[in-house]
Amino acid sequence: MSYNPYNQGPSAEAGYGGGYGQPEQHEMQSYGQQYGQPYGGQSYGQQPYGAPQQQPYDPPQQQYGSSATVLTQNQFLERVSAIRQEIQGLTQIIRRVESLHHAALSSTDGHAQAELDAEVAKSQLKNTAIKDQIQSLKTDTERTTAEHGTFSLKKRQFDSLNNDFKDTIQKFLQEEQAYRQRCREQIMRQYRIVNENATEAELQQAADANWGDEGIFQTALRSNRSGRASEVLGNVRARHNDMMKIEQSINDLVDLLDILNQLIVQQSAIIEDVAQKAEQTTDHLGNANTQIQTAVKSARNRRKLKWWCLGITILILIIIAVGVGVGVSVVQKNNPPAQ
């Protein structure tokens, strides 16, 4: 069953089981709720091999409800700074994992493998803690309105932080993929020890075989009865088990990158909504200006019409007055006063 420990938060089922080379069983402990068991079977809350207890940054809880509040600019920047320190700590773990990958391939006493299991377990714990904190900042950024005046700053800080985390996870993914390839090559070299005449196709088949299947293992063992066959094929089986666990690690890291990419998409949707509203506002302002210009033109036309009407009225009154005057004069001429 496929499982992504980063998409489920605290609750998860077993992930890696035993270590890369040696399956081990460890008692689960609580980290809030139980996490999946990466590589060495440790729960996220358990620090194996005497390592100090890792306490991920636990920001103060922010209540978002009907009376939702948002972080101030200083509070937001403080959390960003704390998460960046967590990412730096993850980078250091990845460097140790890379070093232990080389050691585990050449080690025969299992000590390097045990250290590798512990470091990978810590990396998964830190990955989940950082992812949860970034999601918390995303929620706060989305709840920041224009009234707060900090949305643009929070958006820039969020994008930068999320991209830095993605870059770190991408480097971890590349290291796991490289280690998987080195394990595959080692299987092919070890298989050639017990089958010197193996063709390239047979070596590829051996690298792809399910060495956890007892039938395949016994068949290979019977085909070569040299004294070292059992030991070499046992190493091949162990390395195959490591590859299965590395494959799960790679899938989990890919899923985590998908989650982080979705955060960017969701946050981008917020910006697009703001841009769309701004564009609508601009359109409304443009329409308002057009309407104002039309109203001004109409008012000017009305004033001109009023003056035209007044002029015509005055002209009519003048004509009437002239007409009346002329009429009165004519009447007076036709009817001279009596002597």
mmCIF file of N, CA and C in Angstrom, residues 217-302:
data_model
loop_
_atom_site.group_PDB
_atom_site.id
_atom_site.type_symbol
_atom_site.label_atom_id
_atom_site.label_comp_id
_atom_site.label_asym_id
_atom_site.label_seq_id
_atom_site.Cartn_x
_atom_site.Cartn_y
_atom_site.Cartn_z
ATOM 1 N N PHE A 217 15.539 -16.801 -4.235
ATOM 2 C CA PHE A 217 16.794 -16.882 -3.504
ATOM 3 C C PHE A 217 17.324 -18.321 -3.512
ATOM 4 N N GLN A 218 16.473 -19.290 -3.223
ATOM 5 C CA GLN A 218 16.904 -20.692 -3.159
ATOM 6 C C GLN A 218 17.316 -21.202 -4.531
ATOM 7 N N THR A 219 16.612 -20.749 -5.581
ATOM 8 C CA THR A 219 16.979 -21.171 -6.936
ATOM 9 C C THR A 219 18.381 -20.678 -7.288
ATOM 10 N N ALA A 220 18.669 -19.428 -6.974
ATOM 11 C CA ALA A 220 19.995 -18.877 -7.236
ATOM 12 C C ALA A 220 21.047 -19.577 -6.398
ATOM 13 N N LEU A 221 20.690 -19.956 -5.181
ATOM 14 C CA LEU A 221 21.641 -20.612 -4.293
ATOM 15 C C LEU A 221 21.975 -22.004 -4.814
ATOM 16 N N ARG A 222 20.975 -22.721 -5.309
ATOM 17 C CA ARG A 222 21.223 -24.081 -5.819
ATOM 18 C C ARG A 222 22.041 -24.063 -7.106
ATOM 19 N N SER A 223 21.922 -22.945 -7.875
ATOM 20 C CA SER A 223 22.656 -22.877 -9.138
ATOM 21 C C SER A 223 24.139 -22.621 -8.923
ATOM 22 N N ASN A 224 24.526 -22.263 -7.722
ATOM 23 C CA ASN A 224 25.930 -22.018 -7.425
ATOM 24 C C ASN A 224 26.214 -22.532 -6.022
ATOM 25 N N ARG A 225 27.017 -23.538 -5.929
ATOM 26 C CA ARG A 225 27.288 -24.169 -4.639
ATOM 27 C C ARG A 225 28.679 -23.831 -4.105
ATOM 28 N N SER A 226 29.212 -22.709 -4.545
ATOM 29 C CA SER A 226 30.509 -22.295 -4.008
ATOM 30 C C SER A 226 30.350 -21.900 -2.543
ATOM 31 N N GLY A 227 31.441 -21.883 -1.839
ATOM 32 C CA GLY A 227 31.392 -21.590 -0.407
ATOM 33 C C GLY A 227 30.856 -20.209 -0.099
ATOM 34 N N ARG A 228 31.046 -19.250 -1.005
ATOM 35 C CA ARG A 228 30.629 -17.868 -0.751
ATOM 36 C C ARG A 228 29.236 -17.560 -1.278
ATOM 37 N N ALA A 229 28.603 -18.512 -1.951
ATOM 38 C CA ALA A 229 27.325 -18.250 -2.601
ATOM 39 C C ALA A 229 26.278 -17.765 -1.602
ATOM 40 N N SER A 230 26.171 -18.467 -0.495
ATOM 41 C CA SER A 230 25.148 -18.111 0.496
ATOM 42 C C SER A 230 25.397 -16.709 1.047
ATOM 43 N N GLU A 231 26.651 -16.385 1.343
ATOM 44 C CA GLU A 231 26.987 -15.073 1.900
ATOM 45 C C GLU A 231 26.720 -13.971 0.880
ATOM 46 N N VAL A 232 27.164 -14.186 -0.356
ATOM 47 C CA VAL A 232 27.021 -13.159 -1.391
ATOM 48 C C VAL A 232 25.555 -12.933 -1.713
ATOM 49 N N LEU A 233 24.807 -14.007 -1.883
ATOM 50 C CA LEU A 233 23.393 -13.854 -2.207
ATOM 51 C C LEU A 233 22.617 -13.243 -1.031
ATOM 52 N N GLY A 234 23.110 -13.528 0.179
ATOM 53 C CA GLY A 234 22.501 -12.874 1.335
ATOM 54 C C GLY A 234 22.709 -11.368 1.281
ATOM 55 N N ASN A 235 23.898 -10.951 0.843
ATOM 56 C CA ASN A 235 24.159 -9.515 0.673
ATOM 57 C C ASN A 235 23.296 -8.917 -0.438
ATOM 58 N N VAL A 236 23.112 -9.710 -1.503
ATOM 59 C CA VAL A 236 22.261 -9.248 -2.594
ATOM 60 C C VAL A 236 20.836 -9.034 -2.090
ATOM 61 N N ARG A 237 20.345 -9.990 -1.308
ATOM 62 C CA ARG A 237 18.986 -9.852 -0.770
ATOM 63 C C ARG A 237 18.887 -8.615 0.131
ATOM 64 N N ALA A 238 19.884 -8.398 0.979
ATOM 65 C CA ALA A 238 19.859 -7.234 1.869
ATOM 66 C C ALA A 238 19.861 -5.934 1.072
ATOM 67 N N ARG A 239 20.685 -5.913 0.016
ATOM 68 C CA ARG A 239 20.737 -4.693 -0.790
ATOM 69 C C ARG A 239 19.428 -4.480 -1.546
ATOM 70 N N HIS A 240 18.789 -5.569 -1.949
ATOM 71 C CA HIS A 240 17.479 -5.454 -2.590
ATOM 72 C C HIS A 240 16.445 -4.860 -1.623
ATOM 73 N N ASN A 241 16.482 -5.322 -0.386
ATOM 74 C CA ASN A 241 15.565 -4.761 0.614
ATOM 75 C C ASN A 241 15.812 -3.267 0.803
ATOM 76 N N ASP A 242 17.089 -2.893 0.771
ATOM 77 C CA ASP A 242 17.418 -1.463 0.881
ATOM 78 C C ASP A 242 16.794 -0.688 -0.275
ATOM 79 N N MET A 243 16.886 -1.240 -1.480
ATOM 80 C CA MET A 243 16.346 -0.553 -2.649
ATOM 81 C C MET A 243 14.838 -0.364 -2.538
ATOM 82 N N MET A 244 14.156 -1.350 -1.977
ATOM 83 C CA MET A 244 12.708 -1.219 -1.801
ATOM 84 C C MET A 244 12.380 -0.063 -0.862
ATOM 85 N N LYS A 245 13.180 0.056 0.190
ATOM 86 C CA LYS A 245 12.938 1.134 1.158
ATOM 87 C C LYS A 245 13.336 2.499 0.572
ATOM 88 N N ILE A 246 14.401 2.506 -0.218
ATOM 89 C CA ILE A 246 14.799 3.752 -0.878
ATOM 90 C C ILE A 246 13.700 4.189 -1.848
ATOM 91 N N GLU A 247 13.114 3.214 -2.541
ATOM 92 C CA GLU A 247 12.038 3.522 -3.480
ATOM 93 C C GLU A 247 10.870 4.190 -2.760
ATOM 94 N N GLN A 248 10.548 3.701 -1.568
ATOM 95 C CA GLN A 248 9.474 4.311 -0.789
ATOM 96 C C GLN A 248 9.866 5.732 -0.361
ATOM 97 N N SER A 249 11.144 5.897 0.010
ATOM 98 C CA SER A 249 11.629 7.228 0.382
ATOM 99 C C SER A 249 11.499 8.194 -0.784
ATOM 100 N N ILE A 250 11.864 7.740 -1.982
ATOM 101 C CA ILE A 250 11.777 8.591 -3.169
ATOM 102 C C ILE A 250 10.325 8.980 -3.436
ATOM 103 N N ASN A 251 9.421 8.009 -3.349
ATOM 104 C CA ASN A 251 8.003 8.300 -3.579
ATOM 105 C C ASN A 251 7.482 9.318 -2.573
ATOM 106 N N ASP A 252 7.910 9.177 -1.308
ATOM 107 C CA ASP A 252 7.453 10.102 -0.270
ATOM 108 C C ASP A 252 7.963 11.521 -0.537
ATOM 109 N N LEU A 253 9.222 11.621 -0.962
ATOM 110 C CA LEU A 253 9.780 12.945 -1.249
ATOM 111 C C LEU A 253 9.101 13.584 -2.468
ATOM 112 N N VAL A 254 8.779 12.771 -3.464
ATOM 113 C CA VAL A 254 8.058 13.290 -4.634
ATOM 114 C C VAL A 254 6.683 13.790 -4.213
ATOM 115 N N ASP A 255 6.015 13.031 -3.346
ATOM 116 C CA ASP A 255 4.700 13.462 -2.856
ATOM 117 C C ASP A 255 4.801 14.767 -2.070
ATOM 118 N N LEU A 256 5.859 14.893 -1.287
ATOM 119 C CA LEU A 256 6.053 16.125 -0.517
ATOM 120 C C LEU A 256 6.254 17.315 -1.455
ATOM 121 N N LEU A 257 7.027 17.121 -2.511
ATOM 122 C CA LEU A 257 7.218 18.200 -3.481
ATOM 123 C C LEU A 257 5.891 18.578 -4.142
ATOM 124 N N ASP A 258 5.056 17.583 -4.403
ATOM 125 C CA ASP A 258 3.743 17.870 -4.986
ATOM 126 C C ASP A 258 2.908 18.737 -4.038
ATOM 127 N N ILE A 259 2.959 18.416 -2.750
ATOM 128 C CA ILE A 259 2.215 19.203 -1.766
ATOM 129 C C ILE A 259 2.715 20.645 -1.764
ATOM 130 N N LEU A 260 4.032 20.822 -1.770
ATOM 131 C CA LEU A 260 4.602 22.169 -1.743
ATOM 132 C C LEU A 260 4.268 22.935 -3.022
ATOM 133 N N ASN A 261 4.239 22.244 -4.150
ATOM 134 C CA ASN A 261 3.853 22.896 -5.399
ATOM 135 C C ASN A 261 2.393 23.331 -5.368
ATOM 136 N N GLN A 262 1.555 22.545 -4.725
ATOM 137 C CA GLN A 262 0.145 22.907 -4.602
ATOM 138 C C GLN A 262 -0.031 24.141 -3.720
ATOM 139 N N LEU A 263 0.835 24.286 -2.734
ATOM 140 C CA LEU A 263 0.761 25.485 -1.902
ATOM 141 C C LEU A 263 1.007 26.727 -2.747
ATOM 142 N N ILE A 264 1.962 26.646 -3.666
ATOM 143 C CA ILE A 264 2.243 27.775 -4.548
ATOM 144 C C ILE A 264 1.038 28.043 -5.442
ATOM 145 N N VAL A 265 0.429 27.000 -5.974
ATOM 146 C CA VAL A 265 -0.719 27.165 -6.860
ATOM 147 C C VAL A 265 -1.870 27.826 -6.118
ATOM 148 N N GLN A 266 -2.140 27.356 -4.898
ATOM 149 C CA GLN A 266 -3.225 27.933 -4.113
ATOM 150 C C GLN A 266 -2.922 29.384 -3.771
ATOM 151 N N GLN A 267 -1.674 29.656 -3.419
ATOM 152 C CA GLN A 267 -1.325 31.026 -3.069
ATOM 153 C C GLN A 267 -1.366 31.903 -4.308
ATOM 154 N N SER A 268 -0.984 31.372 -5.466
ATOM 155 C CA SER A 268 -1.041 32.135 -6.700
ATOM 156 C C SER A 268 -2.481 32.485 -7.038
ATOM 157 N N ALA A 269 -3.417 31.577 -6.708
ATOM 158 C CA ALA A 269 -4.820 31.852 -6.971
ATOM 159 C C ALA A 269 -5.298 33.068 -6.197
ATOM 160 N N ILE A 270 -4.752 33.228 -4.987
ATOM 161 C CA ILE A 270 -5.112 34.404 -4.191
ATOM 162 C C ILE A 270 -4.659 35.675 -4.909
ATOM 163 N N ILE A 271 -3.422 35.662 -5.424
ATOM 164 C CA ILE A 271 -2.898 36.834 -6.129
ATOM 165 C C ILE A 271 -3.704 37.100 -7.388
ATOM 166 N N GLU A 272 -4.052 36.029 -8.118
ATOM 167 C CA GLU A 272 -4.835 36.215 -9.329
ATOM 168 C C GLU A 272 -6.192 36.823 -9.015
ATOM 169 N N ASP A 273 -6.782 36.417 -7.878
ATOM 170 C CA ASP A 273 -8.065 36.974 -7.481
ATOM 171 C C ASP A 273 -7.924 38.468 -7.182
ATOM 172 N N VAL A 274 -6.830 38.812 -6.478
ATOM 173 C CA VAL A 274 -6.583 40.231 -6.181
ATOM 174 C C VAL A 274 -6.384 41.013 -7.471
ATOM 175 N N ALA A 275 -5.620 40.453 -8.408
ATOM 176 C CA ALA A 275 -5.372 41.133 -9.683
ATOM 177 C C ALA A 275 -6.667 41.293 -10.466
ATOM 178 N N GLN A 276 -7.506 40.242 -10.435
ATOM 179 C CA GLN A 276 -8.775 40.323 -11.146
ATOM 180 C C GLN A 276 -9.666 41.415 -10.563
ATOM 181 N N LYS A 277 -9.695 41.490 -9.215
ATOM 182 C CA LYS A 277 -10.497 42.535 -8.578
ATOM 183 C C LYS A 277 -9.946 43.923 -8.903
ATOM 184 N N ALA A 278 -8.618 44.035 -8.948
ATOM 185 C CA ALA A 278 -8.014 45.324 -9.307
ATOM 186 C C ALA A 278 -8.371 45.702 -10.735
ATOM 187 N N GLU A 279 -8.355 44.692 -11.637
ATOM 188 C CA GLU A 279 -8.715 44.958 -13.028
ATOM 189 C C GLU A 279 -10.175 45.374 -13.133
ATOM 190 N N GLN A 280 -11.041 44.704 -12.346
ATOM 191 C CA GLN A 280 -12.451 45.074 -12.350
ATOM 192 C C GLN A 280 -12.641 46.503 -11.843
ATOM 193 N N THR A 281 -11.871 46.845 -10.796
ATOM 194 C CA THR A 281 -11.950 48.205 -10.256
ATOM 195 C C THR A 281 -11.535 49.231 -11.307
ATOM 196 N N THR A 282 -10.458 48.904 -12.063
ATOM 197 C CA THR A 282 -10.000 49.805 -13.128
ATOM 198 C C THR A 282 -11.077 49.969 -14.198
ATOM 199 N N ASP A 283 -11.709 48.830 -14.549
ATOM 200 C CA ASP A 283 -12.788 48.901 -15.532
ATOM 201 C C ASP A 283 -13.931 49.770 -15.036
ATOM 202 N N HIS A 284 -14.268 49.601 -13.747
ATOM 203 C CA HIS A 284 -15.359 50.388 -13.189
ATOM 204 C C HIS A 284 -15.013 51.880 -13.188
ATOM 205 N N LEU A 285 -13.738 52.180 -12.862
ATOM 206 C CA LEU A 285 -13.311 53.577 -12.887
ATOM 207 C C LEU A 285 -13.374 54.141 -14.304
ATOM 208 N N GLY A 286 -12.984 53.322 -15.274
ATOM 209 C CA GLY A 286 -13.046 53.757 -16.658
ATOM 210 C C GLY A 286 -14.472 54.036 -17.092
ATOM 211 N N ASN A 287 -15.376 53.130 -16.694
ATOM 212 C CA ASN A 287 -16.781 53.339 -17.030
ATOM 213 C C ASN A 287 -17.325 54.595 -16.360
ATOM 214 N N ALA A 288 -16.894 54.794 -15.105
ATOM 215 C CA ALA A 288 -17.352 55.985 -14.379
ATOM 216 C C ALA A 288 -16.863 57.253 -15.066
ATOM 217 N N ASN A 289 -15.597 57.237 -15.524
ATOM 218 C CA ASN A 289 -15.058 58.420 -16.227
ATOM 219 C C ASN A 289 -15.833 58.691 -17.513
ATOM 220 N N THR A 290 -16.162 57.596 -18.225
ATOM 221 C CA THR A 290 -16.934 57.748 -19.455
ATOM 222 C C THR A 290 -18.303 58.365 -19.172
ATOM 223 N N GLN A 291 -18.932 57.846 -18.105
ATOM 224 C CA GLN A 291 -20.245 58.362 -17.744
ATOM 225 C C GLN A 291 -20.167 59.829 -17.317
ATOM 226 N N ILE A 292 -19.099 60.174 -16.596
ATOM 227 C CA ILE A 292 -18.930 61.576 -16.175
ATOM 228 C C ILE A 292 -18.757 62.477 -17.396
ATOM 229 N N GLN A 293 -17.921 62.022 -18.336
ATOM 230 C CA GLN A 293 -17.720 62.813 -19.547
ATOM 231 C C GLN A 293 -19.026 62.982 -20.326
ATOM 232 N N THR A 294 -19.812 61.913 -20.379
ATOM 233 C CA THR A 294 -21.099 61.992 -21.063
ATOM 234 C C THR A 294 -22.031 62.968 -20.353
ATOM 235 N N ALA A 295 -22.016 62.906 -19.000
ATOM 236 C CA ALA A 295 -22.873 63.800 -18.216
ATOM 237 C C ALA A 295 -22.462 65.258 -18.420
ATOM 238 N N VAL A 296 -21.121 65.510 -18.431
ATOM 239 C CA VAL A 296 -20.638 66.875 -18.647
ATOM 240 C C VAL A 296 -21.057 67.388 -20.020
ATOM 241 N N LYS A 297 -20.914 66.532 -21.025
ATOM 242 C CA LYS A 297 -21.303 66.917 -22.385
ATOM 243 C C LYS A 297 -22.803 67.203 -22.454
ATOM 244 N N SER A 298 -23.583 66.363 -21.769
ATOM 245 C CA SER A 298 -25.036 66.568 -21.762
ATOM 246 C C SER A 298 -25.387 67.879 -21.068
ATOM 247 N N ALA A 299 -24.688 68.155 -19.950
ATOM 248 C CA ALA A 299 -24.953 69.407 -19.227
ATOM 249 C C ALA A 299 -24.618 70.612 -20.103
ATOM 250 N N ARG A 300 -23.500 70.519 -20.842
ATOM 251 C CA ARG A 300 -23.124 71.609 -21.734
ATOM 252 C C ARG A 300 -24.179 71.790 -22.818
ATOM 253 N N ASN A 301 -24.652 70.677 -23.353
ATOM 254 C CA ASN A 301 -25.680 70.752 -24.395
ATOM 255 C C ASN A 301 -26.968 71.366 -23.850
ATOM 256 N N ARG A 302 -27.281 70.987 -22.601
ATOM 257 C CA ARG A 302 -28.496 71.541 -22.009
ATOM 258 C C ARG A 302 -28.372 73.052 -21.814
#
